[in-house]
XYZ file of C-alpha atoms in Angstrom:
276
model
C 98.661 62.501 76.097
C 101.765 61.330 77.960
C 103.367 64.783 77.924
C 100.380 66.385 79.635
C 100.018 63.469 82.026
C 103.688 63.724 82.925
C 103.160 67.260 84.216
C 100.967 65.809 86.955
C 103.655 63.593 88.434
C 104.605 65.108 91.792
C 103.576 68.688 90.918
C 104.195 71.463 93.400
C 101.103 72.474 95.354
C 101.088 75.822 93.566
C 100.677 74.023 90.232
C 97.763 71.770 91.158
C 94.954 74.285 90.649
C 96.578 75.705 87.530
C 96.899 72.263 85.942
C 93.338 71.330 86.886
C 92.064 74.402 85.065
C 94.455 74.429 82.115
C 94.497 70.693 81.354
C 91.591 69.065 83.213
C 91.892 65.310 83.641
C 89.289 62.647 82.955
C 88.732 59.326 84.708
C 88.163 56.337 82.428
C 86.884 53.194 84.151
C 87.441 49.749 82.632
C 86.865 47.292 85.496
C 85.195 47.008 88.899
C 86.863 44.810 91.505
C 84.768 45.697 94.542
C 81.877 47.899 95.627
C 81.361 48.826 99.254
C 82.228 45.624 101.149
C 81.534 43.240 98.259
C 84.453 41.764 96.279
C 84.074 40.793 92.622
C 87.513 39.256 92.182
C 86.111 35.764 91.623
C 83.659 36.857 88.936
C 84.381 36.671 85.209
C 84.999 39.938 83.382
C 81.582 40.142 81.620
C 79.843 40.074 85.007
C 82.223 42.646 86.461
C 81.596 44.809 83.416
C 77.839 44.621 83.996
C 78.342 45.730 87.568
C 80.566 48.587 86.405
C 77.992 49.803 83.895
C 75.281 49.688 86.557
C 77.414 51.577 89.065
C 78.239 54.289 86.516
C 74.907 54.386 84.711
C 74.532 58.096 85.439
C 78.176 59.019 84.916
C 78.940 62.143 82.931
C 82.238 63.653 81.769
C 84.885 63.801 83.090
C 83.988 60.234 84.152
C 83.856 57.758 81.262
C 83.551 54.051 80.538
C 85.862 52.368 78.069
C 84.114 51.032 74.966
C 83.859 47.236 74.964
C 82.761 44.732 72.330
C 82.781 41.017 71.590
C 82.343 41.606 67.866
C 85.566 41.060 65.915
C 84.631 43.429 63.084
C 83.890 46.239 65.524
C 87.205 45.610 67.267
C 89.050 45.820 63.939
C 87.352 49.130 63.188
C 88.279 50.492 66.595
C 91.864 49.333 66.150
C 92.211 51.476 63.028
C 90.197 54.483 64.181
C 91.122 54.901 67.825
C 94.782 55.484 67.043
C 93.818 58.903 65.729
C 92.613 59.840 69.208
C 95.968 59.058 70.799
C 95.353 55.419 71.730
C 98.033 52.954 70.694
C 96.014 49.741 70.570
C 93.355 47.490 72.064
C 93.205 45.215 75.105
C 91.694 41.747 74.690
C 90.721 39.675 77.740
C 89.520 36.063 78.063
C 85.829 36.346 78.939
C 85.729 33.386 81.323
C 88.559 34.324 83.678
C 88.199 35.802 87.134
C 90.459 38.678 88.149
C 93.956 37.401 88.902
C 95.858 39.818 91.180
C 99.469 40.286 90.165
C 98.990 38.626 86.790
C 98.146 39.963 83.338
C 96.030 37.404 81.485
C 95.328 39.831 78.676
C 96.633 40.705 75.246
C 97.667 44.176 74.156
C 97.179 44.515 70.420
C 99.285 47.348 69.055
C 100.144 48.735 65.656
C 103.408 47.516 64.170
C 105.224 49.827 61.777
C 108.764 50.374 60.577
C 110.836 53.439 59.743
C 114.325 54.102 58.420
C 116.155 56.380 60.843
C 119.579 57.954 61.243
C 121.751 56.576 64.051
C 123.203 59.864 65.277
C 124.705 58.848 68.597
C 124.644 56.372 71.447
C 124.827 56.082 75.209
C 127.024 53.682 77.122
C 125.373 50.803 78.936
C 124.937 51.436 82.658
C 127.429 48.661 83.378
C 130.008 50.121 80.999
C 130.193 53.772 82.001
C 133.811 53.282 83.058
C 134.901 50.411 80.796
C 133.268 51.810 77.637
C 132.798 48.311 76.232
C 129.011 48.059 75.787
C 126.420 50.272 74.084
C 123.299 50.986 76.102
C 121.096 52.637 73.493
C 121.386 54.134 70.029
C 120.008 57.630 69.510
C 117.760 57.913 66.473
C 117.017 60.891 64.258
C 114.823 62.037 61.374
C 115.164 65.076 59.117
C 112.439 67.685 58.752
C 111.708 69.577 55.543
C 114.198 72.269 56.588
C 117.036 69.770 56.734
C 117.259 69.753 60.533
C 117.937 66.458 62.277
C 115.540 65.783 65.161
C 116.007 63.288 67.960
C 113.004 60.934 67.744
C 113.831 58.141 70.171
C 116.180 55.323 71.039
C 116.728 51.664 70.257
C 118.001 49.719 73.239
C 116.903 46.066 73.203
C 120.151 44.221 72.557
C 121.846 41.230 74.122
C 125.042 41.996 76.023
C 127.077 40.283 73.307
C 125.471 42.526 70.686
C 126.051 45.623 72.829
C 129.769 44.866 72.855
C 129.832 44.308 69.084
C 128.167 47.679 68.515
C 131.069 49.486 70.176
C 133.369 48.443 67.319
C 130.728 48.929 64.626
C 129.986 52.498 65.677
C 133.572 53.536 66.451
C 134.481 54.698 62.891
C 131.660 57.246 62.977
C 132.444 58.846 66.325
C 133.038 62.606 66.167
C 133.367 65.558 68.479
C 130.038 66.976 69.602
C 131.011 70.406 68.252
C 130.766 68.987 64.727
C 127.380 67.350 65.304
C 123.885 68.634 64.323
C 122.992 68.285 68.006
C 125.973 70.281 69.262
C 123.654 72.459 71.364
C 121.977 69.481 73.028
C 122.560 70.750 76.558
C 121.462 74.316 75.858
C 118.682 75.786 77.959
C 117.821 78.493 75.444
C 115.296 78.120 72.644
C 116.396 75.571 70.040
C 113.835 76.825 67.519
C 111.792 73.649 67.678
C 114.641 71.232 67.005
C 114.444 68.150 69.219
C 117.778 67.069 70.710
C 118.685 64.313 73.164
C 119.192 64.841 76.846
C 117.977 68.398 77.264
C 117.657 69.055 81.024
C 114.116 68.789 82.374
C 112.269 68.445 85.669
C 112.350 64.674 85.092
C 116.043 64.205 84.432
C 117.283 65.487 87.795
C 120.883 64.385 88.297
C 120.657 61.595 85.735
C 123.657 61.317 83.429
C 122.386 62.512 80.043
C 125.725 62.402 78.239
C 126.009 60.611 74.921
C 128.582 59.822 72.256
C 128.029 61.707 68.967
C 128.220 59.915 65.613
C 128.475 61.317 62.125
C 124.898 61.102 60.826
C 125.805 58.543 58.172
C 124.402 55.278 59.512
C 120.830 54.273 58.743
C 118.870 51.454 60.317
C 115.338 50.161 60.100
C 113.409 50.116 63.377
C 109.998 48.925 64.443
C 107.691 51.229 66.377
C 104.068 51.336 67.455
C 102.988 54.947 68.020
C 104.191 58.509 67.549
C 103.968 60.761 70.583
C 103.068 64.303 69.603
C 103.470 63.293 65.975
C 107.239 63.761 66.073
C 108.864 61.015 68.192
C 108.432 57.392 69.128
C 106.312 56.839 72.238
C 108.195 53.685 73.194
C 111.673 52.301 72.610
C 112.081 51.433 68.921
C 113.113 47.898 67.993
C 116.226 47.535 65.853
C 115.508 45.487 62.702
C 118.544 45.805 60.412
C 121.131 48.178 59.033
C 120.188 49.995 55.814
C 123.488 50.806 54.024
C 121.471 51.389 50.847
C 119.650 54.410 52.295
C 120.872 57.999 52.062
C 120.638 59.428 55.600
C 119.229 62.681 54.229
C 116.296 60.716 52.819
C 115.239 59.613 56.303
C 112.530 62.150 57.031
C 109.126 62.464 58.628
C 107.071 61.917 55.437
C 107.723 58.153 55.638
C 105.781 57.920 58.912
C 102.118 56.947 58.858
C 99.804 59.661 60.143
C 96.498 58.288 61.468
C 93.301 60.187 60.762
C 92.545 62.259 63.856
C 89.455 61.616 65.950
C 88.026 63.305 69.004
C 88.680 61.230 72.113
C 85.166 62.024 73.391
C 83.744 60.268 70.341
C 86.064 57.336 70.952
C 84.900 56.977 74.543
C 81.362 56.931 73.228
C 82.301 54.199 70.768
C 81.379 56.358 67.767
C 84.518 58.045 66.386
C 83.932 60.876 63.948
C 86.673 62.210 61.740
C 88.043 65.641 62.625
C 88.063 68.219 59.868
């Protein structure tokens, strides 16, 4: 839960006890690099895992061990099921390698999905704040069943040449923010559940949150891996292609896959059970 975890970044002292009681944290161990004065850096992962299991043989919640398997079928099952507990994939490690500080000899296996979204605005690239000749990120939206457009994420992985091309491509759709569905984006009052870009928060500080509004007419296909909170992309979405054949109003939440929910405690025990 990245939202809950984010509340614990540099909290005021007065919030520490409240957060510990309201949203208690768990510790999930996945490797053991040393114990007392003994280093295990030169040992292969299976041996380090054995040492970890021995060291935490009597561990009880909120201390957990990650599930681990060398069986491909079990891993495939976990890949499908664990997503419903808020996990966005699996980690695969070569069994014969020692620990390599500063390197990541592992593979993160994540879900790959696509969605058709409305391009409702953009931000200038950090190098083009003054020149206005390069797009930094495109702001993406989806409609709910009430016809409200929600900000669900951004797409930002473009070459500099492509960023400059996007300025001209998006120009015909630029409008005044007063005419945009997100006209109240900077409001501090209740927005009745509608997600908008750049609302001030304890994380934004003095960061420039301004953006250029676009008529919600452009549709593109993006790739994504996981939905945070069920209503926005956890990570930056990857632009795939423009979809001029799609009606923007048809770009809603129903197209998004919803994984079957599982209790994270069952996941940590390696035996996920479907929530009712």
